[in-house]
XYZ file of C-alpha atoms in Angstrom:
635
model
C -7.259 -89.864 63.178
C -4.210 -89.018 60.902
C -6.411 -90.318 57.782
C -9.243 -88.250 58.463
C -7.211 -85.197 58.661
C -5.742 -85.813 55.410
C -8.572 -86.158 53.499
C -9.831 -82.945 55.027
C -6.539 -81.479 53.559
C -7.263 -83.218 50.626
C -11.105 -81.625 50.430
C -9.430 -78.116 51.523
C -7.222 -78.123 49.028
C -8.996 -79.426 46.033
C -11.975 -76.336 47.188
C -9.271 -73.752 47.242
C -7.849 -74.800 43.355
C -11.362 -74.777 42.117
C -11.624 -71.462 44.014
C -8.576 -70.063 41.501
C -9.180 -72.008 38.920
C -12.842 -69.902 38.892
C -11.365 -66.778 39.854
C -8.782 -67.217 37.279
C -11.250 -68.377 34.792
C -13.630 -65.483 35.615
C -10.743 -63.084 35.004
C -9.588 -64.474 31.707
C -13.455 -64.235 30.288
C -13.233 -60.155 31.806
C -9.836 -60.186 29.796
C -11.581 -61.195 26.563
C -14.806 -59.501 27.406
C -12.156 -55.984 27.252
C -10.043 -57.082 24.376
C -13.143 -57.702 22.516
C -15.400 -54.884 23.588
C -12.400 -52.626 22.382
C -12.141 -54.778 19.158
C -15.761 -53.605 18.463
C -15.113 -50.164 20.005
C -12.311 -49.608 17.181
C -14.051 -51.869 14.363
C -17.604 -50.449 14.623
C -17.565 -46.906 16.744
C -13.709 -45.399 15.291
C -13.592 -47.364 11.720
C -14.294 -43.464 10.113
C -11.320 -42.370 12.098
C -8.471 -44.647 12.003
C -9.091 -45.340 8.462
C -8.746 -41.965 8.208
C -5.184 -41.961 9.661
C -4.148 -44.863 7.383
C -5.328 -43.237 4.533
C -3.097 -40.268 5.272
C -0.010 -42.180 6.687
C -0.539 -43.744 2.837
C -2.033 -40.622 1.080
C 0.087 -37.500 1.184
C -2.025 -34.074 -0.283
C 0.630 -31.695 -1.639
C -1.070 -28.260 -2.412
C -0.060 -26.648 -6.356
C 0.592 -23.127 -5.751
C -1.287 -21.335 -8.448
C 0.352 -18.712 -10.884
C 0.285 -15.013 -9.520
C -1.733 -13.023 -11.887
C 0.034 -10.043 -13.584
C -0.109 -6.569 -13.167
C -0.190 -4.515 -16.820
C -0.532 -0.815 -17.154
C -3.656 0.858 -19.495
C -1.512 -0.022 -22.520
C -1.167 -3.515 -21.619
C 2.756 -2.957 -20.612
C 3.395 -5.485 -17.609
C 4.547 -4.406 -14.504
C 4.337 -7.240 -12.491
C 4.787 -10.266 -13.606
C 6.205 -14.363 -12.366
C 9.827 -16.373 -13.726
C 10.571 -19.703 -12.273
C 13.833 -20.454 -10.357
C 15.222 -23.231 -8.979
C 15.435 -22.849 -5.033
C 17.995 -25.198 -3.072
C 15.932 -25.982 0.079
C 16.381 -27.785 3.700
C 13.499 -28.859 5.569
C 15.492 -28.532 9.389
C 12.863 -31.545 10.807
C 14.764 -34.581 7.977
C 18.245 -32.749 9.168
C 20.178 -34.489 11.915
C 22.584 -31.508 11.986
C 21.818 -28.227 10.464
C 25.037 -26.683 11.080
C 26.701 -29.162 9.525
C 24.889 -29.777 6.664
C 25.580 -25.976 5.721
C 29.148 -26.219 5.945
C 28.965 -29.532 3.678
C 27.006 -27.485 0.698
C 28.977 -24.737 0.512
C 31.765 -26.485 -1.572
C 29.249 -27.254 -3.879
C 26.941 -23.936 -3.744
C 27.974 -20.419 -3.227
C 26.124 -18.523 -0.432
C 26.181 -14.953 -0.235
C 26.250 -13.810 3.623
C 22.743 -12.451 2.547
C 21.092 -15.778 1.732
C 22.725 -16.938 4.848
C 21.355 -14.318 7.071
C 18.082 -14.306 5.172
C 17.910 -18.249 5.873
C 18.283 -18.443 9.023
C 15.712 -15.349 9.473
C 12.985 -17.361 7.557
C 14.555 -20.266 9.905
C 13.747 -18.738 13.451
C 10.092 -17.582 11.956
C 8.907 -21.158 10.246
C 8.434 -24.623 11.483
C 10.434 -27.101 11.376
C 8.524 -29.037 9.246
C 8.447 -26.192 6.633
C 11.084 -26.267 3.420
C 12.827 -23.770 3.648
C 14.950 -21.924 0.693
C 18.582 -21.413 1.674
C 19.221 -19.979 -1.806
C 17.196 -19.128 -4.926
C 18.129 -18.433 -8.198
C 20.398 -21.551 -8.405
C 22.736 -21.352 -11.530
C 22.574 -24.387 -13.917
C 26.007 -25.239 -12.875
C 25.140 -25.305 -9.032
C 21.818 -27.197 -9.852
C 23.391 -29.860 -11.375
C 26.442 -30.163 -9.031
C 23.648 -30.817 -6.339
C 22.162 -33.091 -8.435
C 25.243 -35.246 -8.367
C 25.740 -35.106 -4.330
C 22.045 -35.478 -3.866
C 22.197 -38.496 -1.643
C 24.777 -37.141 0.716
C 21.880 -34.754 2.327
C 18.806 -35.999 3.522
C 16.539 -33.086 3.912
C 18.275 -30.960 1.299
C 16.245 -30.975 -1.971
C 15.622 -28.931 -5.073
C 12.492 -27.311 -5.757
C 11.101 -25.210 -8.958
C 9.367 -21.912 -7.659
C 7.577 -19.215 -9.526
C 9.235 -15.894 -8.049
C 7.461 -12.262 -8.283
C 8.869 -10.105 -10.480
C 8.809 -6.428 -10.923
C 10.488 -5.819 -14.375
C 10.573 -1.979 -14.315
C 12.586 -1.853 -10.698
C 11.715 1.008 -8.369
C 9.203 2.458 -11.368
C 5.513 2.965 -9.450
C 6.539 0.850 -6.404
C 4.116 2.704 -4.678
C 1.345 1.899 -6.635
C 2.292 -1.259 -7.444
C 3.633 -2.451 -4.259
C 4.923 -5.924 -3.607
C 4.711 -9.392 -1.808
C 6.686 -10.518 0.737
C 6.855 -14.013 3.099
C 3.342 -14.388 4.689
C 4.353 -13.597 8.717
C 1.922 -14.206 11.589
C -0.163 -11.302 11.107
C -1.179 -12.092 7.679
C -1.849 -16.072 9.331
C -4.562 -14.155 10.965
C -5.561 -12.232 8.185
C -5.971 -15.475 6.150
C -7.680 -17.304 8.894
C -10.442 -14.951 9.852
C -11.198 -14.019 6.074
C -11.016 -18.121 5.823
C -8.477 -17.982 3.424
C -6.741 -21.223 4.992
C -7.148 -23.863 2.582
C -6.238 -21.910 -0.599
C -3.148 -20.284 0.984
C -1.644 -24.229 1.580
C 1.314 -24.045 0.034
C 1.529 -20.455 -0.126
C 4.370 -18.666 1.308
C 4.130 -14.941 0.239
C 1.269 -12.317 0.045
C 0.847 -8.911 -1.074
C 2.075 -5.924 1.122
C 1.388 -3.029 -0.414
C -0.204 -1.218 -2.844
C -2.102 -3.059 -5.818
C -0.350 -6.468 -4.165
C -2.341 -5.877 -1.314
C -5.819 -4.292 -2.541
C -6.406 -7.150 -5.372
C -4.733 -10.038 -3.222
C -7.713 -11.884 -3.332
C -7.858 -11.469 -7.396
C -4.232 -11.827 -8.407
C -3.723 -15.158 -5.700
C -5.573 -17.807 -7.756
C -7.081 -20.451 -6.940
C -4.614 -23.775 -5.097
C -4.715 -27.285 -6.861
C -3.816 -29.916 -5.384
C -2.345 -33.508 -6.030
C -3.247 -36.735 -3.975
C 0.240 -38.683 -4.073
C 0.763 -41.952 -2.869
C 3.579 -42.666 -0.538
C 5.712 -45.782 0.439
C 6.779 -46.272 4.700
C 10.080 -44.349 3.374
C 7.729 -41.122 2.774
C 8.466 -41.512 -1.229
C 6.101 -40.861 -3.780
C 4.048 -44.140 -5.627
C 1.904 -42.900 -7.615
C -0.751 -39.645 -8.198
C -4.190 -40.912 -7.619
C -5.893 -37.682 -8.271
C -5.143 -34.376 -9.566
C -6.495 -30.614 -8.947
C -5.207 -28.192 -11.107
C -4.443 -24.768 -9.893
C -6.520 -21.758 -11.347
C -3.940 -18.872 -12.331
C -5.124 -15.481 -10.200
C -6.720 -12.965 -12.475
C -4.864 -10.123 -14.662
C -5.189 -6.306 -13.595
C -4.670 -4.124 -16.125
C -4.280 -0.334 -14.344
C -5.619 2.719 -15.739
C -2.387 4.123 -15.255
C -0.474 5.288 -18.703
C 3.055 3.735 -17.943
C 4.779 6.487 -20.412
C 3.183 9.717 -18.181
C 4.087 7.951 -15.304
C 7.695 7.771 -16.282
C 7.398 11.240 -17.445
C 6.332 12.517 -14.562
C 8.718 10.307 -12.311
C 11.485 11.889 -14.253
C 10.503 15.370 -13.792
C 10.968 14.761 -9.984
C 14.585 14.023 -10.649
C 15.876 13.903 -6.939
C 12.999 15.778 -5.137
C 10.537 14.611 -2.765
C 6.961 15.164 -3.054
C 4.426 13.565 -4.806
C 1.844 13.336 -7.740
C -1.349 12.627 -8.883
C -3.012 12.885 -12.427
C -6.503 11.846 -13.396
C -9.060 11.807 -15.797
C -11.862 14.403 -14.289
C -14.646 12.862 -16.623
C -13.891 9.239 -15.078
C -11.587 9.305 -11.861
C -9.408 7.086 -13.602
C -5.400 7.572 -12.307
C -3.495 8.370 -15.029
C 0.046 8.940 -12.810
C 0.568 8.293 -9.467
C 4.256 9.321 -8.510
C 5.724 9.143 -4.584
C 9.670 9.980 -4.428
C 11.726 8.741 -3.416
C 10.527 5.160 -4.162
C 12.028 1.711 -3.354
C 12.772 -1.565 -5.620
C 10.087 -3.479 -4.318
C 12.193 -6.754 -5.754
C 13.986 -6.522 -3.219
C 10.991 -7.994 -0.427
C 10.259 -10.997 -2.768
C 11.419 -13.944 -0.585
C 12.273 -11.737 2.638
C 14.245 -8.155 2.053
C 17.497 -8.732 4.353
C 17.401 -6.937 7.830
C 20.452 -4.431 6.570
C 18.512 -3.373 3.735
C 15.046 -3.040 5.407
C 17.189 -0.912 7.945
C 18.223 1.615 5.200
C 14.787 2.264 4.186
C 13.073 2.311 7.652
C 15.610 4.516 8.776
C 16.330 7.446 5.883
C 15.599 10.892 6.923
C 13.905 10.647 3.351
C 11.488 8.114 3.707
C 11.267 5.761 0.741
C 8.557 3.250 1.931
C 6.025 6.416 2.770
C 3.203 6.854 0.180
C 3.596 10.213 -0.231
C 0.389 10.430 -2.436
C -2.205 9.254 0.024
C -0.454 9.557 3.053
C 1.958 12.380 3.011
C 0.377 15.392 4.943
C 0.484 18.963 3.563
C -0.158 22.610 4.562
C -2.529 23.072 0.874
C -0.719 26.558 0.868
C -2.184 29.078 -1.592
C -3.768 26.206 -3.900
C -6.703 26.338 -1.558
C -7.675 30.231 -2.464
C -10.083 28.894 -5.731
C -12.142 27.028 -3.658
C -11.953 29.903 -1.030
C -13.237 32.265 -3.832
C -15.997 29.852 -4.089
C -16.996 29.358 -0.831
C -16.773 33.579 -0.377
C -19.107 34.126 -3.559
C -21.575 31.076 -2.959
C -22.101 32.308 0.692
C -22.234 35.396 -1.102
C -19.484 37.647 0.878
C -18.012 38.562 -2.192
C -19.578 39.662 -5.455
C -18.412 41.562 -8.477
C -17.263 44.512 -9.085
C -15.643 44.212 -5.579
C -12.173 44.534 -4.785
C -9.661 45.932 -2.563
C -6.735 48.050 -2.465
C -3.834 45.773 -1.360
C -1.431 47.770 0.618
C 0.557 44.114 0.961
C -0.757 43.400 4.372
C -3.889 42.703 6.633
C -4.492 44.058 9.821
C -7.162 41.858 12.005
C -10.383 43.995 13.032
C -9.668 45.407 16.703
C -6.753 43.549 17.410
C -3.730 45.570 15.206
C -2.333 41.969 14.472
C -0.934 42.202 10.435
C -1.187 39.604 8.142
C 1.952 40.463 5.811
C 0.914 39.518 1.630
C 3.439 37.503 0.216
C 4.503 41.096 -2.048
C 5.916 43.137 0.390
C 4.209 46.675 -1.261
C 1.057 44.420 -2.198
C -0.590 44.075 -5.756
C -2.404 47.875 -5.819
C -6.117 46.932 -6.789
C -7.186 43.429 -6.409
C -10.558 41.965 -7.170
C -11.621 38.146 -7.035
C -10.239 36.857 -10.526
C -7.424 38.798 -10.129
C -6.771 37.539 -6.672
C -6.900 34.019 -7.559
C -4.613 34.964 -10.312
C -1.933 36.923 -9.032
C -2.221 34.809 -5.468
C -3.105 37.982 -3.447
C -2.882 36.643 0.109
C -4.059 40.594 1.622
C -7.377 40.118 -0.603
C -7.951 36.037 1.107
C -6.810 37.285 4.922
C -9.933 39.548 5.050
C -12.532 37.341 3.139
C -11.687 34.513 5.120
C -12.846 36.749 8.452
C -16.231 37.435 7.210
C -16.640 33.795 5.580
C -16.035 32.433 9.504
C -14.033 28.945 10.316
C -17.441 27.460 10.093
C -18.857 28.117 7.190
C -15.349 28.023 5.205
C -15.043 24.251 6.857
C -18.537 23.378 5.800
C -17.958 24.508 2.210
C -14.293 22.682 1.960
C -15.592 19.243 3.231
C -17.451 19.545 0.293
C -14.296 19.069 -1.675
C -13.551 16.090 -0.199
C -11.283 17.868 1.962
C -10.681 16.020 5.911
C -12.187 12.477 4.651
C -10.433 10.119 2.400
C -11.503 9.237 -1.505
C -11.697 5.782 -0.914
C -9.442 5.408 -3.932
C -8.600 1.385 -4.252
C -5.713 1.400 -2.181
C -4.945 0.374 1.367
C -4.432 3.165 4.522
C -5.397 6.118 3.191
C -5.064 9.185 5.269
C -8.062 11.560 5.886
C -6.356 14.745 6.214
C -7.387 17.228 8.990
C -10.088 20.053 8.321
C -9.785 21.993 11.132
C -12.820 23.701 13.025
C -13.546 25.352 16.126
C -14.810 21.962 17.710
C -12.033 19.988 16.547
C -9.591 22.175 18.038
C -11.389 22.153 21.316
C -11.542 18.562 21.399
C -7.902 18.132 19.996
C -6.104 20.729 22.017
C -9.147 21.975 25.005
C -8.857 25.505 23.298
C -10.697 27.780 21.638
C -10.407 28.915 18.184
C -8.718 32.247 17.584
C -10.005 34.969 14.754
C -6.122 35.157 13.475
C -6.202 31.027 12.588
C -9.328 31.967 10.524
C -7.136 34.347 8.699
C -4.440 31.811 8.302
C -6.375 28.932 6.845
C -7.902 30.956 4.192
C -4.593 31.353 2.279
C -3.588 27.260 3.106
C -1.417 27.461 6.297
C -2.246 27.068 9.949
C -3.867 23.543 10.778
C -5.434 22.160 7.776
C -3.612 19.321 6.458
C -4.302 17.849 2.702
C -3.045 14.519 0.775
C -1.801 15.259 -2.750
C -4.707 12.676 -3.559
C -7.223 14.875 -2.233
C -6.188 17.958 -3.708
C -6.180 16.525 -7.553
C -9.923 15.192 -6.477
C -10.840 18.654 -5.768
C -9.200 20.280 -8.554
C -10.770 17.425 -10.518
C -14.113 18.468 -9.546
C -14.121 22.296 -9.938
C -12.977 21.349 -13.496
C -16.145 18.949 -14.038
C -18.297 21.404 -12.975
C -18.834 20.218 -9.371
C -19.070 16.361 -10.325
C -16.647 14.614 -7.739
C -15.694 11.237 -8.810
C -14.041 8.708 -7.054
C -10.678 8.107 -8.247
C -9.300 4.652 -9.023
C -6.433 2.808 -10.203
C -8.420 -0.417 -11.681
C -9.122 -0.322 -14.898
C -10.120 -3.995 -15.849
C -9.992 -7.699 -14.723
C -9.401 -10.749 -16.622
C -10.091 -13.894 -15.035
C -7.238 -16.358 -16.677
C -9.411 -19.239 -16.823
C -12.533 -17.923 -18.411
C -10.913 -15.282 -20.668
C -14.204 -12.739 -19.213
C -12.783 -8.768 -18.756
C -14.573 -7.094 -16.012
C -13.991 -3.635 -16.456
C -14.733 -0.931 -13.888
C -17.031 2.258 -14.746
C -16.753 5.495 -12.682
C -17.988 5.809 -9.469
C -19.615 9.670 -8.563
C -19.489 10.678 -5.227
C -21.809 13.785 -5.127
C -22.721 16.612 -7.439
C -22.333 20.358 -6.057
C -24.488 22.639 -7.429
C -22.732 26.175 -8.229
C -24.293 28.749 -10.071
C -22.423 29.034 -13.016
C -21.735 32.518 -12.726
C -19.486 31.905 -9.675
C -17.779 28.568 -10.808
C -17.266 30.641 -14.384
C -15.632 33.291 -11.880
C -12.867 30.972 -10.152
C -12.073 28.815 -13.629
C -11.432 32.146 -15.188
C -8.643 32.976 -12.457
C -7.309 29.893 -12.249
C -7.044 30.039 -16.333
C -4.835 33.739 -16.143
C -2.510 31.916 -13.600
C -0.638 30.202 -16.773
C -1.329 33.553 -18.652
C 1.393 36.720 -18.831
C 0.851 38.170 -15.254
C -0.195 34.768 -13.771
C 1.800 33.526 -11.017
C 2.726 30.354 -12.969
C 3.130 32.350 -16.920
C 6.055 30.309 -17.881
C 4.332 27.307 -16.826
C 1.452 28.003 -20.147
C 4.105 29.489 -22.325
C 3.375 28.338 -26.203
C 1.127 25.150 -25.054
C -1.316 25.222 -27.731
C -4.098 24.579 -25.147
C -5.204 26.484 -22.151
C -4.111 25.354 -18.972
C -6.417 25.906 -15.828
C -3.636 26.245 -12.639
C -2.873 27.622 -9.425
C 0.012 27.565 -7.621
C 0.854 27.249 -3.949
C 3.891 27.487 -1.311
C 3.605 26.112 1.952
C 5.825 26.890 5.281
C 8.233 24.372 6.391
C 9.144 26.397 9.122
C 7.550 29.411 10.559
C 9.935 32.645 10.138
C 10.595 35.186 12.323
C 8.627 38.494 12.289
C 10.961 41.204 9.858
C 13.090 37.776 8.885
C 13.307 37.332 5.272
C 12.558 34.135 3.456
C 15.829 33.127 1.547
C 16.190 29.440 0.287
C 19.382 29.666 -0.787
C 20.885 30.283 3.055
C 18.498 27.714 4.746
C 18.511 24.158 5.599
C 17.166 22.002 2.269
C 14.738 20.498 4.666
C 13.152 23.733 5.958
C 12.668 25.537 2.294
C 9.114 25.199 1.554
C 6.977 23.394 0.053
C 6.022 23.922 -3.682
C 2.796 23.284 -4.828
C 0.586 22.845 -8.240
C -3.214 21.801 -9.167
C -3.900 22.272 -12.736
C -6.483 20.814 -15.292
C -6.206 21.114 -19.259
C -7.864 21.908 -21.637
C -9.388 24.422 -19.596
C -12.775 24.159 -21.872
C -13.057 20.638 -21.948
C -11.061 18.743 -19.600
C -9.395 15.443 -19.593
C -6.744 15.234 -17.423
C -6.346 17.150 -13.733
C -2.982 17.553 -11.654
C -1.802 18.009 -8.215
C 1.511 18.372 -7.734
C 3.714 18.514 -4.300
C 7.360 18.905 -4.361
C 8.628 18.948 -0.705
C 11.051 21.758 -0.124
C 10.926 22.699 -3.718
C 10.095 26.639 -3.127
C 7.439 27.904 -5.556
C 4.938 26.331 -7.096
C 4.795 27.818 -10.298
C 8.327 27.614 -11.337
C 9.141 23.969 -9.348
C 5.755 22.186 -9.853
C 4.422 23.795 -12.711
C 7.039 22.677 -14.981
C 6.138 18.499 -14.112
C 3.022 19.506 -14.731
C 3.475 20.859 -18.284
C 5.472 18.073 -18.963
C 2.592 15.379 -18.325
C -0.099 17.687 -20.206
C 2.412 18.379 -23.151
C 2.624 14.417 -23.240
C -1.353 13.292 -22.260
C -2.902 15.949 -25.208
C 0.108 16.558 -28.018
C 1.827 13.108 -26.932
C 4.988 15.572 -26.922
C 7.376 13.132 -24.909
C 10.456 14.660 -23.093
C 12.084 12.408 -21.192
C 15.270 14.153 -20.330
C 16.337 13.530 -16.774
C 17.750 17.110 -15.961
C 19.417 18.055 -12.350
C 17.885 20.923 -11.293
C 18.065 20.257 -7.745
C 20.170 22.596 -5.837
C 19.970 25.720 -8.092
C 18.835 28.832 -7.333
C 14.859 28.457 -5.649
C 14.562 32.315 -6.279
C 11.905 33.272 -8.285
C 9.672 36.157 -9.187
C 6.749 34.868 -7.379
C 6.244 33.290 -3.844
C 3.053 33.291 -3.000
């Protein structure tokens, strides 16, 4: 009995081992049957993609920042150009303690509190994989002091950059512009114009101005170099090469010696200028004041100083010339003339008796002329030249808002040029249906009578205005103006250069345009409200003058700059083109709070035609600001 029962525990046992020993056998073949079914997974199905990761744990691709192309004025003088620095960096990822490793350099280089401040800026707005520049500009001495310490900072290395440089300071900044560190908008910017692979490596991009409008010229083209790299991240060997393609070379059509001339002129007064070649829109000046030093954004500007410009009552970083907004004053009354006698309201031999106001048909409301006993007999060149406001008031009323806004647009007037610069402003034409839609009113008979002679709503860039004067002295040829003049691509050594663009042809009879030229030409004549302005130039000068409200003056006050507020004196205004027969360079002038025209504006004006047709060069700085504003004409 006990034996059988022992082999049955024998039997039982023996059947429950080979029970494990399959079970255990069966999972060791489903163990290999995974390890080598993911062998073949990674081997056959991933070999593209993990040999792709061990090539770049191996390979490192560091991107070659190409040269920034320069930026030369029409004479080939550069005002823009690139200088290598060396740049002490920290990449904050290969730094165990930032902090720290601060306090260690400083004994061996100097900080400023603005590379401090401008660090740690940069700091909070990169990654921490980025390098980041704690200072530039690193002195010899300091460079090789580093040198000598180099092992005592991991993640602290010296680099060689190519900085921006604007040679002539603050000189055109507005045209010009500038670069500054590429920030999360321009990321965007980059990405959806799928800029992303040549902007690797890349750590500024143009802001303003020319910067900004030829970015995509004056970048270049990235190289890049395929390094080898030990476990320890360190450089083996280059196993291939991409050079970088320098960005192309703009050369402006503006003259650099009429833009200082005219920069000059503006001494300490705000306003702006523009000054271009009728025949071929090309700008010849292009003035905003006050201007900045745009060297100071290469790199970052520091917070304090961005503060001083964002915040001065004077506004420094405003482009005056295509974005500062003006009442056109009086300099609108040629094209008013035009519009009258094309419409034909007002014809020759007409004129009026100017008793030096306007009263509006059944209403009683007067219009006062800017000469309190008005000019006596007035016709349509004589208007024009003498600035008769009494003679505008009524011809404006039987143009109508409608057909004096049809004729204006014409001019350009409400729409922008399209001149090759960023964020132009349109300007406002006003008309009945824009002031219904702007304000849910209707348009009054007395702001008919205002916008004739430049004041009320309508609202005109400097840009605009030297367009318009630009066309009535071509004839009626508007073309668009332009700042490019050429481009040379650096690697080819081909010039592309840029031919005028025209934007429409308005067909006056020549009787009328012959009509308006000839009282704009006896503005700079004895009697004209701007005489001194063509005293003994050997050429005739084409001109009107304008003054536009700051503020709007009480009825019996009287206007007297010398007792008001620098800020509320008006605005002085100038268009002018010369030679008056034939043409070659037209002017618009603004000079905020400058009083009149003829005697504030004019005179820059001379100065720039004196220079463009006699090369006569005065560049005197004088300081006129703050004398007397009085003069014998305010119209």
């Amino acid at each position: 009995m006990s034996y059988t029962k022992n082999n049955q525990n024998i039997y039982k046992s023996r059947f429950f081992f080979k029970q494990r020993l399959a079970l255990l056998t069966a999972l060791i073949s489903i163990a290999f049957l995974v390890i080598i079914g993911r062998f073949f997974y990674l081997q056959i199905f991933k070999y593209d993609f993990y040999k792709g990761l061990s090539e770049n744990n191996r390979i490192a691709v560091i991107p070659n920042v190409p040269n920034r192309g320069h930026i030369l004025d029409r004479n080939g003088i550069i005002m823009a150009d690139n200088y290598f620095v060396y740049s002490l960096e920290i990449t904050p990822s290969k730094v165990a303690n930032l902090n720290k490793t601060i306090d260690d350099l400083k004994p061996i280089v100097e900080f400023s509190p603005g590379d401090l401040k401008q660090f740690r800026k940069i700091l909070n707005e990169s990654s921490s994989l980025d390098s980041i520049p704690i200072k530039t500009n690193l002195s010899e001495i300091e460079a090789a002091r580093f040198a000598a310490n180099k092992l005592r900072f991991d993640g602290v290395e010296i680099k060689s950059r190519l900085l921006r440089r604007y040679p002539k300071g603050a000189f055109a900044s507005h045209l010009i512009g500038h670069i500054n560190r590429i920030n999360e908008e321009d990321k965007e910017a980059i990405k959806k114009l799928g800029w992303q692979q040549n902007y690797k490596g890349t750590d500024s991009i143009g802001k303003l101005g020319i910067e900004k409008y030829y970015e995509a010229k004056l970048h270049g083209t990235t190289g890049f170099q395929e390094v080898e790299i030990d476990a320890n991240g360190n450089s083996v060997r280059i196993l291939n090469s991409t050079p970088s393609i320098e960005g192309d070379a703009i050369s402006l059509s503006i003259d650099s010696n009429l833009q200082e001339i005219a920069e000059n002129a503006f001494n300490k007064y705000r306003g702006a200028l523009v000054a271009l070649n009728p025949k071929n829109g090309e700008v010849l000046a292009f003035v905003s004041r006050p201007n900045f030093d745009p060297n100071q954004f290469i790199g970052g500007i520091d917070v304090d100083e961005w503060k001083v410009l964002n915040e001065s009552l004077d506004k420094p970083m405003l482009n005056r010339a295509i974005n500062g907004l003006y009442p056109p004053g009086s300099t609108i009354k040629p094209f008013v003339a035009l519009a009258a006698l094309e419409n034909d309201i007002r014809k020759p031999p007409f004129n009026i008796k100017d008793p030096g106001f306007f009263t509006l048909p059944n209403s009683g409301h007067t219009y006062k002329d800017w000469k309190p006993y008005g000019h006596g007999v007035v016709d349509m060149v004589m208007a024009i030249t003498i600035s008769c406001d009494t003679f505008f008031y009524g011809l404006g009323v039987e143009l109508g808002i409608k057909k004096l806004s049809e004729f204006l647009s014409q001019f350009g007037f409400g729409e922008a040029t399209h001149i090759d610069m960023f964020g132009e402003t349109p300007g406002l034409l006003p008309s009945p249906e824009w002031k219904q839609k702007r304000f849910k009113q209707p348009w009054y008979l007395g702001e008919t009578v205002i916008t004739s002679i430049g004041q009320g709503y309508m609202l005109v860039t400097p840009i605009q205005l030297a367009q318009a004067v630009a066309t009535i002295a071509n004839g009626g040829l508007t073309i668009q103006p332009r700042l490019i003049q050429s481009i040379k691509n650096n690697q080819t050594g081909k010039v592309e250069t840029f031919k005028s663009k025209p934007v429409r042809e308005l067909h006056f009879k020549s009787e009328n345009l012959a009509l308006v030229k000839e009282g704009m030409m006896n503005v700079t004549q004895p009697g004209g409200t701007a005489a001194s302005v063509g005293a003994g130039a050997p050429y005739k000068i084409a001109a009107k003058t304008g003054t536009a409200q700051v503020v709007e003056m009480k009825r019996n006050q009287k206007y007297d700059p010398n007792r008001m507020n620098e800020r509320h004196r008006d605005h002085a205004l100038f268009i002018a083109y010369a030679p008056a027969e034939d043409p070659t360079i037209a002017i618009a002038i603004i000079v905020e709070n400058g009083g009149h025209g003829g005697s504030t504006a004019g005179p820059i004006a001379r100065k720039l035609m004196d220079y463009h047709l006699l090369k006569k060069i005065t560049l005197s700085k004088e300081n006129n600001k703050g004398g007397s504003l009085e003069s014998e004409y305010r119209d």
